[in-house]
Amino acid sequence: HPEEVPELPEGVAERLREGGVDDLYPPQAAAVEAGVTRGESLVASVPTASGKTLIAELAMLSSVARGGTALYIVPLRALASEKKSEFERWEELGFDVGVSTGNYDADGEWLAARDIVVATSEKVDSLVRNGAAWIDDLTCVVADEVHLVDDAGRGPTLEVTLGKLRTLNPGLQVVALSATVDNADVIAEWLDAELVDAEWRPIDLKTGVHYGNAVTFDDGSQREVPVSSGGRPTAALVDDALAGDGDASESADTDGSDAPTHDPADDQGSSLVFVNSRRNAEASAKRLREVTDTHLTRDERGQLADLAAAIRDVSDTETSDTLADCVAEGAAFHHAGLAPEHRSLVEEAFRDRLVKCVSATPTLAAGVNTPSRRVIVRDWRRYDGEYGGMKPLDVLEVHQMMGRAGRPGLDPYGEAVLLAKNAETRDELFERYVWADPEPVRSKLAAEPALRTHVLATVASGFARTREGLLEFLDRTLYATQTDESGRLEAVTDDVLAYLDRNGFLDRDDGSLSATSVGHTVSRLYLDPMTAAEIIDGLEWADANRAEAVRALGGGNGDASSDADRAAAETDPAATNGTPAAGFQRASELASTGDAPAPTPGGDADDPDDAPATPSADAPTYPTALGLFHLVSRTPDMYQLYLKSGDRERFTDLCYERESELLGRTPSEYEDVRFEEWLSALKTATLLEDWVGEVDEDRITERYGVGPGDIRGKVDTAEWLLGAAERLAGELDLSPIPVREAKKRVEYGVRDDLLELAGVRGVGRKRARRLFEAGIETRADLRDADKSVVLRALRGRRKTAAKILENVGRQDPSMEGVATASGAGPNST
Ligand code: ADP
């Protein structure tokens, strides 16, 4: 029992009991036995949904009770806020919880006062690079989903970060939570930790394969789930779960009057359907809503209609509409292209059993706690370019999806079902997934991009000052624990050192290593050194080719004054609304000092309204926004858009048409790979250009075949990289480049004439344009404008209008009694 654990602070056991935890689950008890509440390091390799989080909480709470500080590392940003809200229940016992997301270039000093901090591994890495002092005082670190060290993209960051934290803090307790993997013992050896390796689950899980008219489970049992001719097995399985355990009297009637009134939880079961692409997730939800619709009570229908309205409110895109339409009938989809608000609305409604079926891509399996009566793994293969076709998913991944089946306290057991079209596939699926053990976790640190980034950071933040010291540090990684190829790590490391030296990020002197000033900046900005090298090349190109390019663009000279003047009208959003957003400095100031200091919260002191707006002659802006977008889009830190059929021609034409704007020499068409990448970057850059050209989000999603969440992703990345470009330009003493303006335009998604208005909190790109068209062009205009004009431009939304006027500092922002339509009296609504 929790109250029998002496190291737990007062009140924790009671609090747990209130939350439904009377007894520790066996793996939790084993963790306590192994000393997790006494500061011992531990690797817990336990099935999905078997209470790993509580193991971490026991460790963190007891560590904090001894006067320490705990850090919980999550693999995804979306999980950071979820975990923080989960831990906030400890605040009433006096534990402060903080979450660190946001920019990668601050030291997060305010977090020093927290007892428990939640952050992604990238964020922690960046905090270490920026020398956050409080990191040195940590006593307990939790790594959630530690099996992801196997991930080629992000794994190395987690691996190296854990290594640095342990170096900084030799007595540090490390608690690593993992899905069940084959070699948890190797992870434990790497971390000098105790091991709890359990198969135990709080609720039975039956796994099986559907073929023909029945599911065969691993325990030999069968369940009839007939598929009507022409019907689909997924629909049949979802319907069967909702119909409950054979109690036909509950069959629902949908025409209103005698809709079922029973508590649906008694017998109805929700389903989670895993598919392999976003498009498939949406298509699947559209089909399955016809099934879920027949199982709704009248009450649920009403609640779902409200939820659908809330979804439409988030954004008016096609995805949003489709999602709302599906949700109104009890089905939903979930994938990484959804807006975060959409994602959490869907997750919550599914947990509340309002939404009956979610069709999801595997991102949902990777952490978010959404248990379901039945899990259907519809697609067990996914397209893989490197593999050259449809590649079977890893066992680990399929097991994690399956592990989402079964809601403790609600279901007698969970069921996870794979689908087979023929007997042969059925047998294959049993072999491959039902009986199989997950693969072992393997470090990906030796991959070059990862090593390039981490070697620079390790040297820049002083973890290694010599080649030998560096190798010694790397020797304590999981990679070193696992590899039997001696010499390989050393050879790759030497290649990487040579690269960093060649690009001016490192100095190598007789075996001693130090970062150059630019190298330090690159590390703190959290850039892949190759990204930094590309940006520096592009900026130097712009500097050297300015005069010629400006002539080609149709201007007289290479003067950048027009940019400076235009940007002088720019406003700092932070100055008026108090958000700690990036600050602002006039481009004209940059022009005079040739310096681009770090943005500071609070912004500049001048009132931009008083700035003389003197648009100068029509010298074209150089580099153009497109040129800068292309530059940041061709770096390895930007996830580029693929070229689809027809794109190659289209973007080749565009490339030649706008060649003078691009900051670098276009590769020859014979350099196949490089040329293709150049065009993909151009495609990404035109998406950004559309965004700052105020093209509708819907139009953009159509034009580029992406989801609204992808636009957001590109925009955020571009903002970060343009900010980095600005810092690098300052560092290198190049002549002024209008990077800041491009960055602001990306941030707001507007043309330059809206930069000021769109910076007002609550306004955004669409409303800013409507206000502008109504003659309100500046903050000052907004403060003085006729309220009915404002209200009309905001389509009669009184609350919104009042909020906006308040944000811009208007004395009396109330919209009560203001008329919306011209000619109507003041009391009309
Ligand atoms: P994991 O992190 O292993 O995927 P979670 O920690 O999210 O799983 O736990 C799944 C659910 O089980 C949570 O809702 C949690 O509150 C509940 N839970 C955890 N431990 C216990 C316990 N000892 N008794 C009852 N419920 C528990």
mmCIF file of C-alpha atoms in Angstrom, residues 160 164 167 445 451-477 480 489-490 492-498 500 506 508 511-514:
data_model
loop_
_atom_site.group_PDB
_atom_site.id
_atom_site.type_symbol
_atom_site.label_atom_id
_atom_site.label_comp_id
_atom_site.label_asym_id
_atom_site.label_seq_id
_atom_site.Cartn_x
_atom_site.Cartn_y
_atom_site.Cartn_z
ATOM 1 C CA VAL A 160 23.254 12.553 -25.009
ATOM 2 C CA LYS A 164 25.194 15.248 -19.747
ATOM 3 C CA THR A 167 27.979 14.054 -15.827
ATOM 4 C CA LEU A 445 23.960 8.064 -32.028
ATOM 5 C CA LEU A 451 26.785 13.334 -33.887
ATOM 6 C CA ARG A 452 27.545 16.613 -35.698
ATOM 7 C CA THR A 453 25.014 18.439 -33.565
ATOM 8 C CA HIS A 454 25.886 16.800 -30.277
ATOM 9 C CA VAL A 455 29.658 16.986 -30.632
ATOM 10 C CA LEU A 456 29.473 20.742 -31.159
ATOM 11 C CA ALA A 457 27.104 21.154 -28.209
ATOM 12 C CA THR A 458 29.199 18.926 -25.970
ATOM 13 C CA VAL A 459 32.309 20.969 -26.672
ATOM 14 C CA ALA A 460 30.544 24.342 -26.607
ATOM 15 C CA SER A 461 28.996 23.731 -23.208
ATOM 16 C CA GLY A 462 32.285 22.573 -21.765
ATOM 17 C CA PHE A 463 31.600 18.867 -21.327
ATOM 18 C CA ALA A 464 34.742 18.092 -23.295
ATOM 19 C CA ARG A 465 37.822 20.216 -23.902
ATOM 20 C CA THR A 466 39.959 17.697 -25.721
ATOM 21 C CA ARG A 467 39.463 14.993 -28.304
ATOM 22 C CA GLU A 468 40.180 12.398 -25.603
ATOM 23 C CA GLY A 469 37.693 14.016 -23.228
ATOM 24 C CA LEU A 470 35.084 13.964 -25.962
ATOM 25 C CA LEU A 471 35.663 10.297 -26.677
ATOM 26 C CA GLU A 472 35.480 9.571 -22.979
ATOM 27 C CA PHE A 473 32.120 11.346 -22.778
ATOM 28 C CA LEU A 474 30.824 9.441 -25.794
ATOM 29 C CA ASP A 475 32.057 6.225 -24.260
ATOM 30 C CA ARG A 476 29.397 6.540 -21.568
ATOM 31 C CA THR A 477 26.526 6.557 -24.070
ATOM 32 C CA ALA A 480 29.178 2.679 -26.619
ATOM 33 C CA LEU A 489 32.668 5.831 -32.940
ATOM 34 C CA GLU A 490 36.163 7.271 -32.968
ATOM 35 C CA VAL A 492 32.878 9.086 -37.129
ATOM 36 C CA THR A 493 33.790 11.525 -34.368
ATOM 37 C CA ASP A 494 36.955 12.530 -36.209
ATOM 38 C CA ASP A 495 34.985 13.136 -39.416
ATOM 39 C CA VAL A 496 32.568 15.296 -37.515
ATOM 40 C CA LEU A 497 35.354 17.295 -35.830
ATOM 41 C CA ALA A 498 36.899 17.954 -39.219
ATOM 42 C CA LEU A 500 32.992 21.522 -37.638
ATOM 43 C CA LEU A 506 35.363 24.688 -33.690
ATOM 44 C CA ARG A 508 41.321 22.270 -32.882
ATOM 45 C CA GLY A 511 44.076 17.883 -29.521
ATOM 46 C CA SER A 512 42.426 20.591 -27.426
ATOM 47 C CA LEU A 513 38.963 21.598 -28.552
ATOM 48 C CA SER A 514 37.031 24.835 -28.197
#
